[in-house]
JSON list of C-alpha atoms in Angstrom, two decimals:
[
{"chain": "I", "resi": 1, "resn": "MET", "atom": "CA", "xyz": [-28.43, -17.97, -20.13]},
{"chain": "I", "resi": 2, "resn": "THR", "atom": "CA", "xyz": [-25.66, -18.54, -22.65]},
{"chain": "I", "resi": 3, "resn": "GLU", "atom": "CA", "xyz": [-22.54, -20.53, -21.94]},
{"chain": "I", "resi": 4, "resn": "ASN", "atom": "CA", "xyz": [-20.27, -17.46, -21.63]},
{"chain": "I", "resi": 5, "resn": "SER", "atom": "CA", "xyz": [-22.71, -15.26, -19.70]},
{"chain": "I", "resi": 6, "resn": "ASP", "atom": "CA", "xyz": [-21.47, -13.39, -16.63]},
{"chain": "I", "resi": 7, "resn": "VAL", "atom": "CA", "xyz": [-24.97, -13.12, -15.17]},
{"chain": "I", "resi": 8, "resn": "GLY", "atom": "CA", "xyz": [-24.89, -14.26, -11.57]},
{"chain": "I", "resi": 9, "resn": "LYS", "atom": "CA", "xyz": [-21.10, -14.59, -11.58]},
{"chain": "I", "resi": 10, "resn": "TYR", "atom": "CA", "xyz": [-19.60, -13.70, -8.18]},
{"chain": "I", "resi": 11, "resn": "ILE", "atom": "CA", "xyz": [-17.18, -10.78, -8.37]},
{"chain": "I", "resi": 12, "resn": "PRO", "atom": "CA", "xyz": [-15.17, -10.38, -5.16]},
{"chain": "I", "resi": 13, "resn": "LYS", "atom": "CA", "xyz": [-15.23, -6.94, -3.60]},
{"chain": "I", "resi": 14, "resn": "GLN", "atom": "CA", "xyz": [-11.79, -5.44, -3.12]},
{"chain": "I", "resi": 15, "resn": "THR", "atom": "CA", "xyz": [-11.46, -3.11, -0.15]},
{"chain": "I", "resi": 16, "resn": "ALA", "atom": "CA", "xyz": [-8.98, -0.62, 1.26]},
{"chain": "I", "resi": 17, "resn": "PHE", "atom": "CA", "xyz": [-9.11, 1.26, 4.56]},
{"chain": "I", "resi": 18, "resn": "VAL", "atom": "CA", "xyz": [-8.72, 5.02, 5.00]},
{"chain": "I", "resi": 19, "resn": "VAL", "atom": "CA", "xyz": [-7.36, 5.59, 8.52]},
{"chain": "I", "resi": 20, "resn": "ASP", "atom": "CA", "xyz": [-7.95, 9.36, 8.78]},
{"chain": "I", "resi": 21, "resn": "ALA", "atom": "CA", "xyz": [-10.14, 11.67, 6.69]},
{"chain": "I", "resi": 22, "resn": "SER", "atom": "CA", "xyz": [-7.07, 13.80, 5.82]},
{"chain": "I", "resi": 23, "resn": "ASP", "atom": "CA", "xyz": [-5.08, 10.82, 4.45]},
{"chain": "I", "resi": 24, "resn": "ASN", "atom": "CA", "xyz": [-4.11, 10.67, 0.77]},
{"chain": "I", "resi": 25, "resn": "VAL", "atom": "CA", "xyz": [-3.44, 6.91, 0.94]},
{"chain": "I", "resi": 26, "resn": "ALA", "atom": "CA", "xyz": [-5.52, 3.90, 1.95]},
{"chain": "I", "resi": 27, "resn": "VAL", "atom": "CA", "xyz": [-4.34, 0.49, 3.18]},
{"chain": "I", "resi": 28, "resn": "ALA", "atom": "CA", "xyz": [-5.22, -2.57, 1.10]},
{"chain": "I", "resi": 29, "resn": "LEU", "atom": "CA", "xyz": [-7.21, -4.99, 3.28]},
{"chain": "I", "resi": 30, "resn": "GLU", "atom": "CA", "xyz": [-6.44, -7.86, 0.90]},
{"chain": "I", "resi": 31, "resn": "GLU", "atom": "CA", "xyz": [-4.48, -8.53, -2.27]},
{"chain": "I", "resi": 32, "resn": "ILE", "atom": "CA", "xyz": [-5.92, -6.06, -4.78]},
{"chain": "I", "resi": 33, "resn": "GLU", "atom": "CA", "xyz": [-5.96, -6.50, -8.54]},
{"chain": "I", "resi": 34, "resn": "ALA", "atom": "CA", "xyz": [-6.25, -3.59, -10.95]},
{"chain": "I", "resi": 35, "resn": "GLY", "atom": "CA", "xyz": [-9.88, -2.51, -10.90]},
{"chain": "I", "resi": 36, "resn": "LEU", "atom": "CA", "xyz": [-12.58, -1.20, -8.60]},
{"chain": "I", "resi": 37, "resn": "VAL", "atom": "CA", "xyz": [-11.71, -0.86, -4.88]},
{"chain": "I", "resi": 38, "resn": "THR", "atom": "CA", "xyz": [-14.29, 0.03, -2.23]},
{"chain": "I", "resi": 39, "resn": "LEU", "atom": "CA", "xyz": [-12.99, 2.37, 0.45]},
{"chain": "I", "resi": 40, "resn": "ARG", "atom": "CA", "xyz": [-13.84, 1.85, 4.12]},
{"chain": "I", "resi": 41, "resn": "GLY", "atom": "CA", "xyz": [-12.96, 3.62, 7.35]},
{"chain": "I", "resi": 42, "resn": "GLU", "atom": "CA", "xyz": [-12.82, 7.42, 7.22]},
{"chain": "I", "resi": 43, "resn": "ALA", "atom": "CA", "xyz": [-13.75, 7.55, 3.54]},
{"chain": "I", "resi": 44, "resn": "PRO", "atom": "CA", "xyz": [-17.22, 8.89, 2.75]},
{"chain": "I", "resi": 45, "resn": "ALA", "atom": "CA", "xyz": [-19.81, 6.08, 2.50]},
{"chain": "I", "resi": 46, "resn": "GLY", "atom": "CA", "xyz": [-19.93, 4.48, -0.93]},
{"chain": "I", "resi": 47, "resn": "THR", "atom": "CA", "xyz": [-16.54, 5.86, -1.99]},
{"chain": "I", "resi": 48, "resn": "ALA", "atom": "CA", "xyz": [-14.54, 3.79, -4.46]},
{"chain": "I", "resi": 49, "resn": "LEU", "atom": "CA", "xyz": [-11.28, 4.08, -6.39]},
{"chain": "I", "resi": 50, "resn": "ILE", "atom": "CA", "xyz": [-9.83, 2.38, -9.45]},
{"chain": "I", "resi": 51, "resn": "ALA", "atom": "CA", "xyz": [-6.57, 0.56, -8.65]},
{"chain": "I", "resi": 52, "resn": "ARG", "atom": "CA", "xyz": [-4.21, 1.00, -11.59]},
{"chain": "I", "resi": 53, "resn": "GLU", "atom": "CA", "xyz": [-2.05, -1.99, -10.67]},
{"chain": "I", "resi": 54, "resn": "PRO", "atom": "CA", "xyz": [-1.94, -4.88, -8.20]},
{"chain": "I", "resi": 55, "resn": "VAL", "atom": "CA", "xyz": [-1.44, -3.77, -4.59]},
{"chain": "I", "resi": 56, "resn": "GLY", "atom": "CA", "xyz": [-0.35, -6.22, -1.89]},
{"chain": "I", "resi": 57, "resn": "ARG", "atom": "CA", "xyz": [-2.30, -6.73, 1.33]},
{"chain": "I", "resi": 58, "resn": "GLY", "atom": "CA", "xyz": [-1.19, -4.11, 3.86]},
{"chain": "I", "resi": 59, "resn": "PHE", "atom": "CA", "xyz": [0.39, -1.90, 1.20]},
{"chain": "I", "resi": 60, "resn": "LYS", "atom": "CA", "xyz": [-0.74, 1.67, 0.54]},
{"chain": "I", "resi": 61, "resn": "LEU", "atom": "CA", "xyz": [-2.85, 2.83, -2.39]},
{"chain": "I", "resi": 62, "resn": "ALA", "atom": "CA", "xyz": [-2.86, 6.50, -3.50]},
{"chain": "I", "resi": 63, "resn": "LEU", "atom": "CA", "xyz": [-6.29, 8.10, -3.11]},
{"chain": "I", "resi": 64, "resn": "GLN", "atom": "CA", "xyz": [-5.31, 11.10, -5.23]},
{"chain": "I", "resi": 65, "resn": "LYS", "atom": "CA", "xyz": [-2.48, 12.34, -7.42]},
{"chain": "I", "resi": 66, "resn": "ILE", "atom": "CA", "xyz": [0.65, 13.01, -5.34]},
{"chain": "I", "resi": 67, "resn": "PRO", "atom": "CA", "xyz": [3.29, 15.11, -7.13]},
{"chain": "I", "resi": 68, "resn": "ALA", "atom": "CA", "xyz": [7.03, 14.48, -6.83]},
{"chain": "I", "resi": 69, "resn": "GLY", "atom": "CA", "xyz": [8.03, 16.14, -3.57]},
{"chain": "I", "resi": 70, "resn": "GLY", "atom": "CA", "xyz": [4.44, 15.88, -2.31]},
{"chain": "I", "resi": 71, "resn": "LYS", "atom": "CA", "xyz": [3.50, 14.67, 1.15]},
{"chain": "I", "resi": 72, "resn": "VAL", "atom": "CA", "xyz": [2.23, 11.13, 1.74]},
{"chain": "I", "resi": 73, "resn": "ILE", "atom": "CA", "xyz": [-0.31, 11.36, 4.57]},
{"chain": "I", "resi": 74, "resn": "LYS", "atom": "CA", "xyz": [-1.45, 8.38, 6.69]},
{"chain": "I", "resi": 75, "resn": "HIS", "atom": "CA", "xyz": [-2.94, 8.50, 10.21]},
{"chain": "I", "resi": 76, "resn": "GLY", "atom": "CA", "xyz": [-3.35, 12.23, 9.55]},
{"chain": "I", "resi": 77, "resn": "ILE", "atom": "CA", "xyz": [0.42, 12.83, 9.54]},
{"chain": "I", "resi": 78, "resn": "GLN", "atom": "CA", "xyz": [3.13, 12.96, 6.90]},
{"chain": "I", "resi": 79, "resn": "ILE", "atom": "CA", "xyz": [4.87, 9.58, 6.72]},
{"chain": "I", "resi": 80, "resn": "ALA", "atom": "CA", "xyz": [6.83, 10.04, 3.51]},
{"chain": "I", "resi": 81, "resn": "VAL", "atom": "CA", "xyz": [7.56, 12.26, 0.53]},
{"chain": "I", "resi": 82, "resn": "ALA", "atom": "CA", "xyz": [6.94, 11.17, -3.06]},
{"chain": "I", "resi": 83, "resn": "VAL", "atom": "CA", "xyz": [10.20, 10.83, -5.02]},
{"chain": "I", "resi": 84, "resn": "LYS", "atom": "CA", "xyz": [8.29, 10.78, -8.33]},
{"chain": "I", "resi": 85, "resn": "PRO", "atom": "CA", "xyz": [4.71, 11.56, -9.34]},
{"chain": "I", "resi": 86, "resn": "ILE", "atom": "CA", "xyz": [2.17, 9.01, -8.07]},
{"chain": "I", "resi": 87, "resn": "ARG", "atom": "CA", "xyz": [-1.19, 8.70, -9.79]},
{"chain": "I", "resi": 88, "resn": "ALA", "atom": "CA", "xyz": [-4.41, 8.01, -7.90]},
{"chain": "I", "resi": 89, "resn": "GLY", "atom": "CA", "xyz": [-4.83, 4.23, -7.72]},
{"chain": "I", "resi": 90, "resn": "GLU", "atom": "CA", "xyz": [-1.11, 3.39, -7.78]},
{"chain": "I", "resi": 91, "resn": "CYS", "atom": "CA", "xyz": [0.73, 1.44, -5.11]},
{"chain": "I", "resi": 92, "resn": "VAL", "atom": "CA", "xyz": [2.63, 3.69, -2.69]},
{"chain": "I", "resi": 93, "resn": "HIS", "atom": "CA", "xyz": [5.77, 1.97, -1.43]},
{"chain": "I", "resi": 94, "resn": "LEU", "atom": "CA", "xyz": [9.57, 2.17, -1.33]},
{"chain": "I", "resi": 95, "resn": "HIS", "atom": "CA", "xyz": [9.86, 2.47, -5.13]},
{"chain": "I", "resi": 96, "resn": "ASN", "atom": "CA", "xyz": [8.10, 5.86, -5.21]},
{"chain": "I", "resi": 97, "resn": "VAL", "atom": "CA", "xyz": [8.46, 7.41, -1.73]},
{"chain": "I", "resi": 98, "resn": "LYS", "atom": "CA", "xyz": [11.13, 8.28, 0.80]},
{"chain": "I", "resi": 99, "resn": "SER", "atom": "CA", "xyz": [10.16, 7.59, 4.40]},
{"chain": "I", "resi": 100, "resn": "MET", "atom": "CA", "xyz": [10.07, 10.52, 6.81]},
{"chain": "I", "resi": 101, "resn": "ASN", "atom": "CA", "xyz": [9.70, 8.42, 9.96]},
{"chain": "I", "resi": 102, "resn": "ASP", "atom": "CA", "xyz": [12.06, 5.53, 9.41]},
{"chain": "I", "resi": 103, "resn": "LEU", "atom": "CA", "xyz": [15.30, 6.43, 7.70]},
{"chain": "I", "resi": 104, "resn": "ARG", "atom": "CA", "xyz": [16.30, 2.77, 7.79]},
{"chain": "I", "resi": 105, "resn": "ALA", "atom": "CA", "xyz": [13.43, 1.99, 5.40]},
{"chain": "I", "resi": 106, "resn": "GLN", "atom": "CA", "xyz": [15.63, 3.32, 2.60]},
{"chain": "I", "resi": 107, "resn": "ASN", "atom": "CA", "xyz": [17.85, 0.24, 3.12]},
{"chain": "I", "resi": 108, "resn": "TYR", "atom": "CA", "xyz": [15.02, -2.18, 2.30]},
{"chain": "I", "resi": 109, "resn": "ASP", "atom": "CA", "xyz": [14.89, -4.14, -0.91]},
{"chain": "I", "resi": 110, "resn": "ARG", "atom": "CA", "xyz": [12.19, -2.47, -3.03]},
{"chain": "I", "resi": 111, "resn": "GLN", "atom": "CA", "xyz": [10.58, -5.78, -4.01]},
{"chain": "I", "resi": 112, "resn": "THR", "atom": "CA", "xyz": [10.85, -7.93, -0.88]},
{"chain": "I", "resi": 113, "resn": "ALA", "atom": "CA", "xyz": [11.17, -5.24, 1.85]},
{"chain": "I", "resi": 114, "resn": "GLU", "atom": "CA", "xyz": [14.07, -7.24, 3.32]},
{"chain": "I", "resi": 115, "resn": "PRO", "atom": "CA", "xyz": [16.72, -5.04, 4.97]},
{"chain": "I", "resi": 116, "resn": "HIS", "atom": "CA", "xyz": [20.11, -4.74, 3.24]},
{"chain": "I", "resi": 117, "resn": "ASP", "atom": "CA", "xyz": [21.89, -3.32, 6.26]},
{"chain": "I", "resi": 118, "resn": "ARG", "atom": "CA", "xyz": [21.26, -5.87, 9.00]},
{"chain": "I", "resi": 119, "resn": "HIS", "atom": "CA", "xyz": [21.77, -9.56, 9.54]},
{"chain": "I", "resi": 120, "resn": "TYR", "atom": "CA", "xyz": [20.11, -10.96, 12.60]},
{"chain": "I", "resi": 121, "resn": "SER", "atom": "CA", "xyz": [21.15, -14.04, 14.51]},
{"chain": "I", "resi": 122, "resn": "LEU", "atom": "CA", "xyz": [20.00, -15.23, 17.88]},
{"chain": "I", "resi": 123, "resn": "PRO", "atom": "CA", "xyz": [22.30, -17.00, 20.32]},
{"chain": "I", "resi": 124, "resn": "ASP", "atom": "CA", "xyz": [21.38, -20.65, 20.84]},
{"chain": "I", "resi": 125, "resn": "ARG", "atom": "CA", "xyz": [20.00, -20.72, 24.37]},
{"chain": "I", "resi": 126, "resn": "GLY", "atom": "CA", "xyz": [17.91, -23.83, 23.95]},
{"chain": "I", "resi": 127, "resn": "ILE", "atom": "CA", "xyz": [14.71, -21.77, 23.98]},
{"chain": "I", "resi": 128, "resn": "CYS", "atom": "CA", "xyz": [12.08, -22.27, 21.25]}
]
């Protein structure tokens, strides 16, 4: 074995979960780097996808091309509409979709997901 050989090198398996067989997005089960992603859940056994970019844990990953105006399907229902074309393997989030179920989501910062429209404060009641 040469000094720069990759033989025997551990390559972590990246996984995403397909909730319903009719979904066109999967949920990243961990931080995903660009590259091969194994699909679990309602995806056919042995199914994989190439992530085109990093996708955060819990974020959605497009399973197929979604055109601008196209439906984003998760849990077997439409959750959003694409505001621009999304390629298979791209992250699906506030920068490329408009939520159908939570109109307030449009007030979130596209990078941090922090709301712009609310500031929460709890009264000091001496609890916790």
